[in-house]
Coordinates of C-alpha atoms in Angstrom, one line a residue:
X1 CA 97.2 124.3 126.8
X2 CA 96.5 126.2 123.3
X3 CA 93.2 127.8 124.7
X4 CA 96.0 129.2 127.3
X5 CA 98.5 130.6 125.0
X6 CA 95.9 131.9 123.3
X7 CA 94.6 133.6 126.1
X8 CA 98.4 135.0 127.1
X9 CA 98.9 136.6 123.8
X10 CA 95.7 138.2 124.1
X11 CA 96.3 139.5 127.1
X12 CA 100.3 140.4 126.0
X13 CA 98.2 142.7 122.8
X14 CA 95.7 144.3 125.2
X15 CA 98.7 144.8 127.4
X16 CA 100.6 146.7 124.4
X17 CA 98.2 148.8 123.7
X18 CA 97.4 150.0 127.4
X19 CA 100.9 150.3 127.1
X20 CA 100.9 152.4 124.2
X21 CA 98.1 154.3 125.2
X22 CA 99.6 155.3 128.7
X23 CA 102.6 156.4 127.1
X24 CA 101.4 158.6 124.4
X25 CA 98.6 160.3 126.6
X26 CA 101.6 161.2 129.6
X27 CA 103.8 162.3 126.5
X28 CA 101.4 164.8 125.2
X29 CA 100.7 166.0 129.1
X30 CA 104.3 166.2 130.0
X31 CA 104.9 168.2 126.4
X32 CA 101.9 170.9 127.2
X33 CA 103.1 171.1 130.2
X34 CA 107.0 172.1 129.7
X35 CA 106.7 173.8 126.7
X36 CA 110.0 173.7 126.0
X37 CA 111.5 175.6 122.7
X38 CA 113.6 172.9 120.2
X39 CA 116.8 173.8 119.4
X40 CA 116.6 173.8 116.3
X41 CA 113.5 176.9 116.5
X42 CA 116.2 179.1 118.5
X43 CA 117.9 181.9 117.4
X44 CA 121.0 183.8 118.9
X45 CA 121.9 184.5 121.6
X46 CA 119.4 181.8 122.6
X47 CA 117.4 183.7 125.4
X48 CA 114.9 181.0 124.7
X49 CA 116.3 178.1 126.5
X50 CA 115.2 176.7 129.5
X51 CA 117.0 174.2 131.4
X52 CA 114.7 170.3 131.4
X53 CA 113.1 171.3 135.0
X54 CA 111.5 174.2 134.4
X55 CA 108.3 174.3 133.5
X56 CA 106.9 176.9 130.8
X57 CA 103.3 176.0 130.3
X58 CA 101.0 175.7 127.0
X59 CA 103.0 177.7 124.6
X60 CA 103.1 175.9 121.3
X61 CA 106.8 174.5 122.5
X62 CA 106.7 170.8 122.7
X63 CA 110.2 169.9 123.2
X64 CA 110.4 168.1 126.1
X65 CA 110.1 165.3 126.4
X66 CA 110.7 163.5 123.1
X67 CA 107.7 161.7 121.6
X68 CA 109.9 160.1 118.4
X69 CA 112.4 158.8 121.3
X70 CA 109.0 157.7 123.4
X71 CA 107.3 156.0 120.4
X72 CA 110.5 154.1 119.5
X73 CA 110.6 153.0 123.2
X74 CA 107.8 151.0 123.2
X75 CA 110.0 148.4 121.3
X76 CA 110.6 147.9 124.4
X77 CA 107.5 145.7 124.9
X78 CA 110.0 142.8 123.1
X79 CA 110.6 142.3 126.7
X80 CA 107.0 141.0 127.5
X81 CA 107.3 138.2 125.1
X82 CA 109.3 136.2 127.7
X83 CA 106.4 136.5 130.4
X84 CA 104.0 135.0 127.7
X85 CA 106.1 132.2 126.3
X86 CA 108.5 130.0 127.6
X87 CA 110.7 129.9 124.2
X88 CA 111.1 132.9 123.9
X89 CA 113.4 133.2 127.5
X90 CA 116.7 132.4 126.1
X91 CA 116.3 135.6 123.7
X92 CA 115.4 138.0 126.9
X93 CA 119.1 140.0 126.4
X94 CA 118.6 140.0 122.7
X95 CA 115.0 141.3 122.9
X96 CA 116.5 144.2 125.6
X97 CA 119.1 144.9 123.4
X98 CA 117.4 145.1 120.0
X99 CA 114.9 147.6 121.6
X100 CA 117.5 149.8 123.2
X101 CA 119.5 150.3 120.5
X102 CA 116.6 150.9 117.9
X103 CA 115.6 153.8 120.6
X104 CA 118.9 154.5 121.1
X105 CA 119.0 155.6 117.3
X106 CA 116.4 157.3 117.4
X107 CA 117.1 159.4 119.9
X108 CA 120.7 160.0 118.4
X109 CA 118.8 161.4 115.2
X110 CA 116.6 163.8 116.9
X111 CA 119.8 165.2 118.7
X112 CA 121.5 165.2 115.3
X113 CA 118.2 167.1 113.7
X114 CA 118.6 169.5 116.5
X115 CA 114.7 168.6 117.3
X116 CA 115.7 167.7 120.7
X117 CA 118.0 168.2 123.6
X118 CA 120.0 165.5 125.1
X119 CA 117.3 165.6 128.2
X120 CA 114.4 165.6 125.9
X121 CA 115.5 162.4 124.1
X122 CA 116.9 160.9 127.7
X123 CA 113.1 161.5 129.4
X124 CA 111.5 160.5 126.6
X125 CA 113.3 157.3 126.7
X126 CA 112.7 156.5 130.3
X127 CA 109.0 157.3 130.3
X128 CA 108.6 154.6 127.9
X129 CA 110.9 152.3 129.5
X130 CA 109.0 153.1 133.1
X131 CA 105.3 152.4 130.8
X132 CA 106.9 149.3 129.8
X133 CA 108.1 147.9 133.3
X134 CA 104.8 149.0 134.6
X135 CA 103.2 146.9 131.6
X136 CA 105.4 143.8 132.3
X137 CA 104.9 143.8 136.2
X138 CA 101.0 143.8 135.2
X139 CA 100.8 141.3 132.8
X140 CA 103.2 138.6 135.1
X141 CA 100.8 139.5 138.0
X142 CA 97.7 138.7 135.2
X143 CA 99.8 135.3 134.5
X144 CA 100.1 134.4 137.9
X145 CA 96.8 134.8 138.8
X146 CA 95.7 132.7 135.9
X147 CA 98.0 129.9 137.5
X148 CA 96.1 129.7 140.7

């Protein structure tokens, strides 16, 4: 039974970083991409702005979406601790909630900073949610398999 657990929290850390990995690699697309201007670079009467959806290309703007709110997300992975160990079930909410409000946070401070639009911090925060659930469905499938 050790050589197993063993084996699950290996697979849980090669999970994370995958996880990690995914995550930052689509953030940097997604930011080369939109080049989006920050707020906070603007200057009246603020001809600059695009709205989230439009797409600008490579040009040196990396606004959207927000990597500080996307790195901060993968606290998220909490949530895969569950999968790999039975104690850690009854703290499922607790692990959720500690890792959305340490995004949340986050997010707030890059909106605060004017580094980020409300969308920025909002897609950035979903991406890494989305890299997480991915992650999660992966690694139960993994622990499954391992069952049979």
């Amino acid at each position: 039974m050790k050589k197993f657990i063993g084996i699950l929290i290996a697979v849980l850390a090669i999970a994370g970083m995958g996880i990690c990995a995914a995550e930052t690699g689509l953030i940097s697309l997604l930011k080369d991409l939109w080049g989006r201007v920050r707020f906070k670079s603007m200057e009246a009467p603020y001809a600059d702005f695009t709205p989230w959806y439009v797409l600008n290309g490579m040009n040196g703007n990396h606004s959207f979406p927000s990597g500080h709110t996307a790195s901060a997300g993968m606290s998220y992975q909490l949530m895969l601790l569950p999968v790999v160990s039975e104690k850690c079930r009854k703290y499922k909410t607790a692990l959720f909630v500690t890792a959305f409000s340490y995004t949340s946070v986050v997010a707030f401070t890059r909106l605060v900073m004017g580094a980020h639009y409300l969308s920025d911090v909002t897609a950035g925060g979903i991406i890494a949610f989305s890299c997480v659930l991915i992650g999660m469905a992966a690694l139960e499938k993994v622990k499954a398999a391992s069952h049979k």
